[in-house]
Amino acid sequence: MKSYFLSCRNALDGQLLLQLKDRTHFVESSNMYSLKDLIDMEQNSLLAELEKIHSSYVVHIKIDCQLCQGRGYICELCDKNEIIFPFDIIASRCKQCSSVFHRDCFYKTGSQCPKCLRLSKRQTVIGINTASSPT
């Protein structure tokens, strides 16, 4: 979600990332915890706080902000008219080109990304044309 907020003037103006004021380390990585996080986790308050912040981020990106909505993806594998985002539970991202697909669609293709296949074919054609052209 960080990339959405850093490129969205509405999010920057609204200082949405500051909702994590005491937990800014979560902006960089969800695998790092502070001592306060561990204490709050033990007291059952961390999850509720993070869920509330996450929900407000999702609402901004998916509902409130047209700029962020425009950075969503449509699954190229099934062509459903549904905007998906990399952080959606139902989404999967190509490791090579970062395209986003429905997780089920992507795994049904054996995790073969159509964009990467097109790029590979294009590279092959360019390579053949370059090799066969007189110099």
PDB file of C-alpha atoms in Angstrom:
ATOM      1  CA  MET A   1       0.000   0.000   0.000  1.00  0.00           C
ATOM      2  CA  LYS A   2       2.951   2.279   0.593  1.00  0.00           C
ATOM      3  CA  SER A   3       3.539   2.784  -3.131  1.00  0.00           C
ATOM      4  CA  TYR A   4      -0.061   3.945  -3.547  1.00  0.00           C
ATOM      5  CA  PHE A   5       0.253   6.530  -0.795  1.00  0.00           C
ATOM      6  CA  LEU A   6       3.619   7.862  -1.900  1.00  0.00           C
ATOM      7  CA  SER A   7       2.305   8.560  -5.402  1.00  0.00           C
ATOM      8  CA  CYS A   8      -1.116   9.897  -4.357  1.00  0.00           C
ATOM      9  CA  ARG A   9      -1.374  13.613  -3.655  1.00  0.00           C
ATOM     10  CA  ASN A  10      -4.653  13.052  -1.766  1.00  0.00           C
ATOM     11  CA  ALA A  11      -2.966  10.586   0.580  1.00  0.00           C
ATOM     12  CA  LEU A  12       0.025  12.871   1.008  1.00  0.00           C
ATOM     13  CA  ASP A  13      -2.216  15.869   1.720  1.00  0.00           C
ATOM     14  CA  GLY A  14      -4.271  13.791   4.162  1.00  0.00           C
ATOM     15  CA  GLN A  15      -1.073  12.379   5.693  1.00  0.00           C
ATOM     16  CA  LEU A  16      -2.553   8.887   5.719  1.00  0.00           C
ATOM     17  CA  LEU A  17       0.739   7.192   6.513  1.00  0.00           C
ATOM     18  CA  LEU A  18       0.826   9.166   9.758  1.00  0.00           C
ATOM     19  CA  GLN A  19      -1.993   6.977  11.059  1.00  0.00           C
ATOM     20  CA  LEU A  20       0.863   4.605  11.838  1.00  0.00           C
ATOM     21  CA  LYS A  21       2.564   7.356  13.845  1.00  0.00           C
ATOM     22  CA  ASP A  22       3.890   5.080  16.591  1.00  0.00           C
ATOM     23  CA  ARG A  23       4.427   2.144  14.261  1.00  0.00           C
ATOM     24  CA  THR A  24       6.145   3.631  11.227  1.00  0.00           C
ATOM     25  CA  HIS A  25       8.317   0.532  10.942  1.00  0.00           C
ATOM     26  CA  PHE A  26       5.250  -1.274   9.528  1.00  0.00           C
ATOM     27  CA  VAL A  27       5.410   1.025   6.503  1.00  0.00           C
ATOM     28  CA  GLU A  28       8.722  -0.570   5.540  1.00  0.00           C
ATOM     29  CA  SER A  29       8.182  -4.145   6.679  1.00  0.00           C
ATOM     30  CA  SER A  30       5.523  -6.228   8.350  1.00  0.00           C
ATOM     31  CA  ASN A  31       8.224  -8.560   9.677  1.00  0.00           C
ATOM     32  CA  MET A  32       9.692  -6.125  12.184  1.00  0.00           C
ATOM     33  CA  TYR A  33       8.172  -5.537  15.618  1.00  0.00           C
ATOM     34  CA  SER A  34       8.955  -3.077  18.368  1.00  0.00           C
ATOM     35  CA  LEU A  35       8.779  -3.884  22.054  1.00  0.00           C
ATOM     36  CA  LYS A  36       5.578  -1.803  22.209  1.00  0.00           C
ATOM     37  CA  ASP A  37       4.097  -3.993  19.446  1.00  0.00           C
ATOM     38  CA  LEU A  38       4.830  -7.147  21.403  1.00  0.00           C
ATOM     39  CA  ILE A  39       3.320  -5.687  24.572  1.00  0.00           C
ATOM     40  CA  ASP A  40       0.223  -4.532  22.671  1.00  0.00           C
ATOM     41  CA  MET A  41      -0.033  -7.943  21.046  1.00  0.00           C
ATOM     42  CA  GLU A  42       0.007  -9.570  24.469  1.00  0.00           C
ATOM     43  CA  GLN A  43      -2.716  -7.156  25.622  1.00  0.00           C
ATOM     44  CA  ASN A  44      -4.787  -7.906  22.500  1.00  0.00           C
ATOM     45  CA  SER A  45      -4.773  -4.305  21.265  1.00  0.00           C
ATOM     46  CA  LEU A  46      -2.290  -4.448  18.362  1.00  0.00           C
ATOM     47  CA  LEU A  47      -4.466  -6.386  15.936  1.00  0.00           C
ATOM     48  CA  ALA A  48      -7.512  -4.161  16.471  1.00  0.00           C
ATOM     49  CA  GLU A  49      -5.458  -1.010  15.917  1.00  0.00           C
ATOM     50  CA  LEU A  50      -3.786  -2.344  12.769  1.00  0.00           C
ATOM     51  CA  GLU A  51      -7.091  -3.630  11.362  1.00  0.00           C
ATOM     52  CA  LYS A  52      -8.634  -0.190  11.816  1.00  0.00           C
ATOM     53  CA  ILE A  53      -5.727   1.518  10.028  1.00  0.00           C
ATOM     54  CA  HIS A  54      -5.660  -1.116   7.279  1.00  0.00           C
ATOM     55  CA  SER A  55      -9.403  -0.676   6.717  1.00  0.00           C
ATOM     56  CA  SER A  56      -9.031   3.074   6.323  1.00  0.00           C
ATOM     57  CA  TYR A  57      -6.188   2.524   3.820  1.00  0.00           C
ATOM     58  CA  VAL A  58      -8.306   0.082   1.810  1.00  0.00           C
ATOM     59  CA  VAL A  59     -11.247   2.511   1.776  1.00  0.00           C
ATOM     60  CA  HIS A  60      -8.987   5.285   0.514  1.00  0.00           C
ATOM     61  CA  ILE A  61      -7.452   3.180  -2.265  1.00  0.00           C
ATOM     62  CA  LYS A  62     -10.517   1.239  -3.411  1.00  0.00           C
ATOM     63  CA  ILE A  63     -13.405   3.637  -2.771  1.00  0.00           C
ATOM     64  CA  ASP A  64     -12.487   7.232  -1.966  1.00  0.00           C
ATOM     65  CA  CYS A  65      -9.583   8.011  -4.285  1.00  0.00           C
ATOM     66  CA  GLN A  66      -9.918   7.886  -8.056  1.00  0.00           C
ATOM     67  CA  LEU A  67      -6.155   8.311  -8.455  1.00  0.00           C
ATOM     68  CA  CYS A  68      -5.487   5.144  -6.449  1.00  0.00           C
ATOM     69  CA  GLN A  69      -8.348   3.252  -8.107  1.00  0.00           C
ATOM     70  CA  GLY A  70      -6.753   4.021 -11.451  1.00  0.00           C
ATOM     71  CA  ARG A  71      -3.648   2.125 -10.344  1.00  0.00           C
ATOM     72  CA  GLY A  72      -5.629  -1.071  -9.861  1.00  0.00           C
ATOM     73  CA  TYR A  73      -5.428  -4.055 -12.216  1.00  0.00           C
ATOM     74  CA  ILE A  74      -7.854  -6.121 -14.237  1.00  0.00           C
ATOM     75  CA  CYS A  75      -6.976  -9.797 -14.426  1.00  0.00           C
ATOM     76  CA  GLU A  76      -5.733 -10.436 -17.932  1.00  0.00           C
ATOM     77  CA  LEU A  77      -6.336 -14.157 -17.562  1.00  0.00           C
ATOM     78  CA  CYS A  78     -10.097 -14.065 -17.000  1.00  0.00           C
ATOM     79  CA  ASP A  79     -11.018 -10.536 -18.129  1.00  0.00           C
ATOM     80  CA  LYS A  80     -13.578 -10.107 -15.346  1.00  0.00           C
ATOM     81  CA  ASN A  81     -14.486  -6.463 -15.050  1.00  0.00           C
ATOM     82  CA  GLU A  82     -13.176  -6.322 -11.480  1.00  0.00           C
ATOM     83  CA  ILE A  83     -10.397  -4.058 -10.271  1.00  0.00           C
ATOM     84  CA  ILE A  84      -7.903  -5.918  -8.117  1.00  0.00           C
ATOM     85  CA  PHE A  85      -4.926  -4.672  -6.147  1.00  0.00           C
ATOM     86  CA  PRO A  86      -1.653  -6.376  -5.185  1.00  0.00           C
ATOM     87  CA  PHE A  87      -2.613  -6.344  -1.496  1.00  0.00           C
ATOM     88  CA  ASP A  88      -5.947  -8.129  -2.067  1.00  0.00           C
ATOM     89  CA  ILE A  89      -6.201 -11.607  -0.596  1.00  0.00           C
ATOM     90  CA  ILE A  90      -7.527 -12.884  -3.933  1.00  0.00           C
ATOM     91  CA  ALA A  91      -4.590 -11.424  -5.889  1.00  0.00           C
ATOM     92  CA  SER A  92      -1.251 -12.819  -6.930  1.00  0.00           C
ATOM     93  CA  ARG A  93       1.660 -10.881  -8.425  1.00  0.00           C
ATOM     94  CA  CYS A  94       4.105 -12.031 -11.082  1.00  0.00           C
ATOM     95  CA  LYS A  95       7.573 -12.143  -9.566  1.00  0.00           C
ATOM     96  CA  GLN A  96       9.214 -10.975 -12.791  1.00  0.00           C
ATOM     97  CA  CYS A  97       7.050  -8.114 -14.087  1.00  0.00           C
ATOM     98  CA  SER A  98       4.804  -7.364 -11.069  1.00  0.00           C
ATOM     99  CA  SER A  99       1.552  -7.768 -13.043  1.00  0.00           C
ATOM    100  CA  VAL A 100      -1.414  -8.641 -10.840  1.00  0.00           C
ATOM    101  CA  PHE A 101      -3.933 -11.443 -11.448  1.00  0.00           C
ATOM    102  CA  HIS A 102      -6.579 -13.318  -9.506  1.00  0.00           C
ATOM    103  CA  ARG A 103      -4.684 -15.922  -7.504  1.00  0.00           C
ATOM    104  CA  ASP A 104      -6.859 -18.761  -8.818  1.00  0.00           C
ATOM    105  CA  CYS A 105      -6.445 -17.660 -12.440  1.00  0.00           C
ATOM    106  CA  PHE A 106      -2.672 -17.337 -12.063  1.00  0.00           C
ATOM    107  CA  TYR A 107      -2.241 -20.780 -10.532  1.00  0.00           C
ATOM    108  CA  LYS A 108      -4.533 -22.402 -13.126  1.00  0.00           C
ATOM    109  CA  THR A 109      -2.051 -21.256 -15.781  1.00  0.00           C
ATOM    110  CA  GLY A 110       0.808 -22.810 -13.852  1.00  0.00           C
ATOM    111  CA  SER A 111       1.926 -19.335 -12.741  1.00  0.00           C
ATOM    112  CA  GLN A 112       2.726 -18.412 -16.331  1.00  0.00           C
ATOM    113  CA  CYS A 113       2.355 -14.679 -16.758  1.00  0.00           C
ATOM    114  CA  PRO A 114       0.895 -13.683 -20.143  1.00  0.00           C
ATOM    115  CA  LYS A 115       2.796 -10.394 -20.102  1.00  0.00           C
ATOM    116  CA  CYS A 116       6.103 -12.165 -19.541  1.00  0.00           C
ATOM    117  CA  LEU A 117       5.260 -14.644 -22.315  1.00  0.00           C
ATOM    118  CA  ARG A 118       4.522 -11.768 -24.719  1.00  0.00           C
ATOM    119  CA  LEU A 119       7.747 -10.012 -23.761  1.00  0.00           C
ATOM    120  CA  SER A 120       9.696 -13.236 -24.223  1.00  0.00           C
ATOM    121  CA  LYS A 121       8.183 -13.832 -27.672  1.00  0.00           C
ATOM    122  CA  ARG A 122       8.905 -10.238 -28.648  1.00  0.00           C
ATOM    123  CA  GLN A 123      12.516 -10.553 -27.491  1.00  0.00           C
ATOM    124  CA  THR A 124      12.846 -13.749 -29.545  1.00  0.00           C
ATOM    125  CA  VAL A 125      11.420 -12.082 -32.654  1.00  0.00           C
ATOM    126  CA  ILE A 126      13.664  -9.052 -32.212  1.00  0.00           C
ATOM    127  CA  GLY A 127      16.639 -11.345 -31.712  1.00  0.00           C
ATOM    128  CA  ILE A 128      15.805 -13.274 -34.889  1.00  0.00           C
ATOM    129  CA  ASN A 129      15.288 -10.069 -36.891  1.00  0.00           C
ATOM    130  CA  THR A 130      18.539  -8.602 -35.601  1.00  0.00           C
ATOM    131  CA  ALA A 131      20.474 -11.780 -36.374  1.00  0.00           C
ATOM    132  CA  SER A 132      19.045 -12.112 -39.896  1.00  0.00           C
ATOM    133  CA  SER A 133      19.415  -8.468 -40.927  1.00  0.00           C
ATOM    134  CA  PRO A 134      22.515  -7.638 -42.983  1.00  0.00           C
ATOM    135  CA  THR A 135      25.030  -5.419 -41.258  1.00  0.00           C
TER     136      THR A 135
END
